[in-house]
Coordinates of C-alpha atoms in Angstrom, one line a residue:
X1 CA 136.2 116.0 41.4
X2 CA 134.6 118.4 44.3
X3 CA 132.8 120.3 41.5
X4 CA 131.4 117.4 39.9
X5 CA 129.9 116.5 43.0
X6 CA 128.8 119.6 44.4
X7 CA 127.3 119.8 41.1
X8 CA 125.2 116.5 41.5
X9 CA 121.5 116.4 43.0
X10 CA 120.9 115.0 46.1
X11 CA 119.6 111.2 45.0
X12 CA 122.3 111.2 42.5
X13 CA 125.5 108.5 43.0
X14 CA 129.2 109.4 42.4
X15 CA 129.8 106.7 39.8
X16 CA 133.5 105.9 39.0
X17 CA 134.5 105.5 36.2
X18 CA 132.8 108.7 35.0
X19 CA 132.2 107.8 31.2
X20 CA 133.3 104.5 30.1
X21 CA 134.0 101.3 31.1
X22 CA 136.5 99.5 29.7
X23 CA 136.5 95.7 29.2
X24 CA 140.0 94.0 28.2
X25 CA 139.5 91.1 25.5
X26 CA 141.8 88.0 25.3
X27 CA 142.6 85.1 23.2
X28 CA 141.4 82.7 25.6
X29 CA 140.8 82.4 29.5
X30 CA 142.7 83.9 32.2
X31 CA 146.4 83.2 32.3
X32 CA 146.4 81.1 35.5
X33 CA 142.6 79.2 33.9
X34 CA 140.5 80.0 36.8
X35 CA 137.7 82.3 34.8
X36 CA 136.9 82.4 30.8
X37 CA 135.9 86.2 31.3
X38 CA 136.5 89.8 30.7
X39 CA 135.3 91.9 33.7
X40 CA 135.3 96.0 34.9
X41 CA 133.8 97.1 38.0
X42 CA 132.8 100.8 38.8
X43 CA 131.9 102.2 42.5
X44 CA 128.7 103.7 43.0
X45 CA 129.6 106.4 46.2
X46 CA 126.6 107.8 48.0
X47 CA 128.4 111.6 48.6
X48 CA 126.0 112.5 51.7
X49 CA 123.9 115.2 50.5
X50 CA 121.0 113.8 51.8
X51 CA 120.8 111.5 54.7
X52 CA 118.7 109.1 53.1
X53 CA 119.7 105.6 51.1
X54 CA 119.9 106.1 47.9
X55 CA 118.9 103.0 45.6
X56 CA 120.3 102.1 42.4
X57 CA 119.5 100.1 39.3
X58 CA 122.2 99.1 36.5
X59 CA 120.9 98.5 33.0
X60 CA 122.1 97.9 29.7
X61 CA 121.7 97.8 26.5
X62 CA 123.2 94.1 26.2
X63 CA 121.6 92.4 29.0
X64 CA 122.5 88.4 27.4
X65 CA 126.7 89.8 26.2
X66 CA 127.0 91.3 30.1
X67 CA 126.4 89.9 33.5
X68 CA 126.0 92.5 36.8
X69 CA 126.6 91.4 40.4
X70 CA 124.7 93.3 41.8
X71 CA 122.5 95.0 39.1
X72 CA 120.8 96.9 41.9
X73 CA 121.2 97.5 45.6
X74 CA 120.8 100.5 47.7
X75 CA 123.6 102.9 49.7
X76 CA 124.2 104.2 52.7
X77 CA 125.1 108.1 53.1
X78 CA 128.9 108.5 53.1
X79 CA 129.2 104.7 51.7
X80 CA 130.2 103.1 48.4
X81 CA 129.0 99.9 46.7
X82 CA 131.1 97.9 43.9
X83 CA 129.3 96.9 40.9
X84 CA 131.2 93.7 38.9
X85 CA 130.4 93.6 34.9
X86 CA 131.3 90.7 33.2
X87 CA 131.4 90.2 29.4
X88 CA 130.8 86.8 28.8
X89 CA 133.1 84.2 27.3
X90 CA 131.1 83.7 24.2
X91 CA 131.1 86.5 23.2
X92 CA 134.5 88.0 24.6
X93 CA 135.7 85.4 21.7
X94 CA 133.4 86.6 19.1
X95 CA 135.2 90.0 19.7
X96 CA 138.8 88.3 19.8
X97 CA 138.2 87.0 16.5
X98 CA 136.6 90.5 15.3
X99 CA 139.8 91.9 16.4
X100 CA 141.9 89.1 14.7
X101 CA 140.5 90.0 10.8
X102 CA 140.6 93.8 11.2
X103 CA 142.6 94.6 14.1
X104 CA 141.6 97.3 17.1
X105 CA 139.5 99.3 14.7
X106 CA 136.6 96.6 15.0
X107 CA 136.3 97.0 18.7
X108 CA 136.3 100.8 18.9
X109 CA 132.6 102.6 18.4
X110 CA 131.2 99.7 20.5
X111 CA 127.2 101.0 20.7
X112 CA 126.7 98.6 23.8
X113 CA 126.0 101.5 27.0
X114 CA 125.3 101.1 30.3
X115 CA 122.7 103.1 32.4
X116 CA 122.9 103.5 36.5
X117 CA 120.2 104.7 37.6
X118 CA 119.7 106.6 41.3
X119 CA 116.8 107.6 43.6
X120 CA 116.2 108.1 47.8
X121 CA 114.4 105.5 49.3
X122 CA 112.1 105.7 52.7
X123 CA 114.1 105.5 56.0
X124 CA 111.1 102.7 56.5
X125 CA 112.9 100.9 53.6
X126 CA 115.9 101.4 54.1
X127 CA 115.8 99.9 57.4
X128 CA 114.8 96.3 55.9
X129 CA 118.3 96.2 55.1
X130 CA 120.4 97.0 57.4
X131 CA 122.3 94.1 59.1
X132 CA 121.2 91.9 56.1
X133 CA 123.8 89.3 55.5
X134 CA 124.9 89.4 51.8
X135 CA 126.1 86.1 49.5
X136 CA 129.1 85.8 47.1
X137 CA 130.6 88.3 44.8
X138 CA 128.4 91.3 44.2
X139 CA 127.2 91.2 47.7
X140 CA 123.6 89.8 47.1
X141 CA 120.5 90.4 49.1
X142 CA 118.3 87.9 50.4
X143 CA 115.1 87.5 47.8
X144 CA 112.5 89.0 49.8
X145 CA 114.6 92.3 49.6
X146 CA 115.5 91.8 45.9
X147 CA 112.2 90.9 45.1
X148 CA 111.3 94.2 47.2
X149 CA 113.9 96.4 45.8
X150 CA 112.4 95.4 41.9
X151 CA 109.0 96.4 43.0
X152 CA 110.6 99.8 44.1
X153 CA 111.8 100.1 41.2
X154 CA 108.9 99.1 39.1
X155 CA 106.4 101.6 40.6
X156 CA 109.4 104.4 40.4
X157 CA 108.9 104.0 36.2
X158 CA 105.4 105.3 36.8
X159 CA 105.6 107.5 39.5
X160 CA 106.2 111.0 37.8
X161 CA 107.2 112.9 41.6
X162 CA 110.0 110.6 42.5
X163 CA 113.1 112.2 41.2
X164 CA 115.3 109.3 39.3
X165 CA 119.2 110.2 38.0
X166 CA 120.3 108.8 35.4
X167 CA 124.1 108.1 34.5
X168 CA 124.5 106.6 30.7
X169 CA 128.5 105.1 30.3
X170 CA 129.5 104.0 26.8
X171 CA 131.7 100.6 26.9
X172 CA 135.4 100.2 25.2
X173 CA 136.7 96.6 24.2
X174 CA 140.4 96.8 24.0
X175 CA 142.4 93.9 22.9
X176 CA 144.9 92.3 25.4
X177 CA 148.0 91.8 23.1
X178 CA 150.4 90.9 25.6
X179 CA 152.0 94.1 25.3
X180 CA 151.5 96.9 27.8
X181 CA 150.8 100.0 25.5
X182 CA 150.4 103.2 27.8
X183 CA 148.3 104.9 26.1
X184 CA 146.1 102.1 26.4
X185 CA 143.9 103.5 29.8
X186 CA 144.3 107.0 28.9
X187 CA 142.0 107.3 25.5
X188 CA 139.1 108.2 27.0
X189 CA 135.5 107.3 26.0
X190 CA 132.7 110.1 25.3
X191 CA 131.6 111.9 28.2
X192 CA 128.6 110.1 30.5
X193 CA 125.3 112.0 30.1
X194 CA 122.5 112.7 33.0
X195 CA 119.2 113.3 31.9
X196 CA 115.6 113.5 33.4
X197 CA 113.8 111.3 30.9
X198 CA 113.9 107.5 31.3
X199 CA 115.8 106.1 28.0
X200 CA 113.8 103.1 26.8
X201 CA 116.8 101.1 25.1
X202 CA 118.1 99.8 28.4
X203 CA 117.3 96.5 30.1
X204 CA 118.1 95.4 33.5
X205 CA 121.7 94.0 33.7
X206 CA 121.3 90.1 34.6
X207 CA 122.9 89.1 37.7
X208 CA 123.1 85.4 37.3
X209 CA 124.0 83.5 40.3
X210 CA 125.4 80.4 40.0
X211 CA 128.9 80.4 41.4
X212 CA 130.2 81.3 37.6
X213 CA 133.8 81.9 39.4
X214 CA 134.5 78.1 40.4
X215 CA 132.5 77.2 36.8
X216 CA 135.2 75.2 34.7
X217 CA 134.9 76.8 31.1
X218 CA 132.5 74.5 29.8
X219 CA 130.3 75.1 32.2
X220 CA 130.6 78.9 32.1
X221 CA 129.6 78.0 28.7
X222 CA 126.6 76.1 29.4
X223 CA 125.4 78.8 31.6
X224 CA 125.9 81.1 28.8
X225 CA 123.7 78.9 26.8
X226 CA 121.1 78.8 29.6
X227 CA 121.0 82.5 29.9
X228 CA 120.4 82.8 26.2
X229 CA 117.3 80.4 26.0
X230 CA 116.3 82.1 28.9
X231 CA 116.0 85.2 27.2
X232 CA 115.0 84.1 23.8
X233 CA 111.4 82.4 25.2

């Protein structure tokens, strides 16, 4: 709304949706077999009160249960970038079968939260991107600018001056039953929150590249497996 973001500091995002993202969980894969996940996306929109980039950083509190294409990135005044979350297959069935024994009531008061995080960047930084080509879904930057982008954000964690906003939205799992119940979309999560103060729960979102699209399920699971050893060493 215009008084949400008249309302919002200049190195803040307009992040849609506002509070929640909601995830849809099914029995099994997609209908037509081409992907064994559960995905949202939300738009980050840079609303041009500044003429700077603004840079962003997704986090969550689930970084192995979520993947983010691109978990961070920066804007261009008057432009938008879309962010693609995707709950893994493992553990979209864990939630199926959660759902099975007890019914909706199991998924609701998911703790898992996500965290967007938003600050101005140099115009001398800001220029290493520009014209930049960008591979597969989620748009990703060559290394030498992610690489460059994670060191921004690293020194921004201990740099007390730079002004960082941060967005928190809480996650719904809904069940996919079949039947389209309209009151599905409509419920509503708790409202976001933007504080000052860096929360310390949240962990980069992973944005694991490896063509998991054109992954046959088995794959997709092998990856999963991957990620998880990756994370438990």
């Amino acid at each position: 709304s215009i008084k949400t973001t008249m309302s919002l500091p200049p190195h803040a995002l307009e992040i849609d949706p506002e509070s929640s993202l909601q995830f849809t969980i099914t029995r099994g894969p997609a209908k037509d077999g081409s992907e064994d996940v559960s995905r949202c996306t939300m738009t980050l929109r840079h609303p041009g009160h500044t003429n700077k980039y603004l840079a962003f950083k997704v986090k969550t509190t689930q970084p192995r249960r979520y993947l983010v294409r691109p978990n961070q990135g920066i804007v261009a005044p008057n432009s938008s970038e879309t962010v693609t979350i995707i709950l893994v297959g493992k553990d979209r069935e864990v939630l199926w079968s959660s759902y099975e024994r007890l019914g909706q009531s199991a998924l609701d008061h998911s703790k898992d939260k996500f965290l967007v995080q938003s600050c101005e960047v140099s115009n001398e930084f800001s220029a290493k991107f520009n014209n930049e080509p960008r591979l597969g879904e989620g748009g990703q930057y060559k290394k030498e600018l992610v690489d460059e982008l994670t060191a921004m954000w690293n020194s921004a964690s201990s740099n007390s001056k730079l002004e960082v906003y941060n967005k928190k939205l809480h996650v719904r799992h809904v069940a996919d039953t079949g039947a389209t119940t309209a009151g599905g979309a409509a419920a509503g999560g708790a409202p976001g929150s933007a504080n000052t103060s860096l929360p310390t729960s949240f962990q980069e979102g992973v944005d694991k590249r490896n063509n998991a699209d054109k992954m046959s399920p088995e794959q997709l699971s092998d990856e999963v497996s991957n990620l998880r050893r990756k994370y438990d060493e």
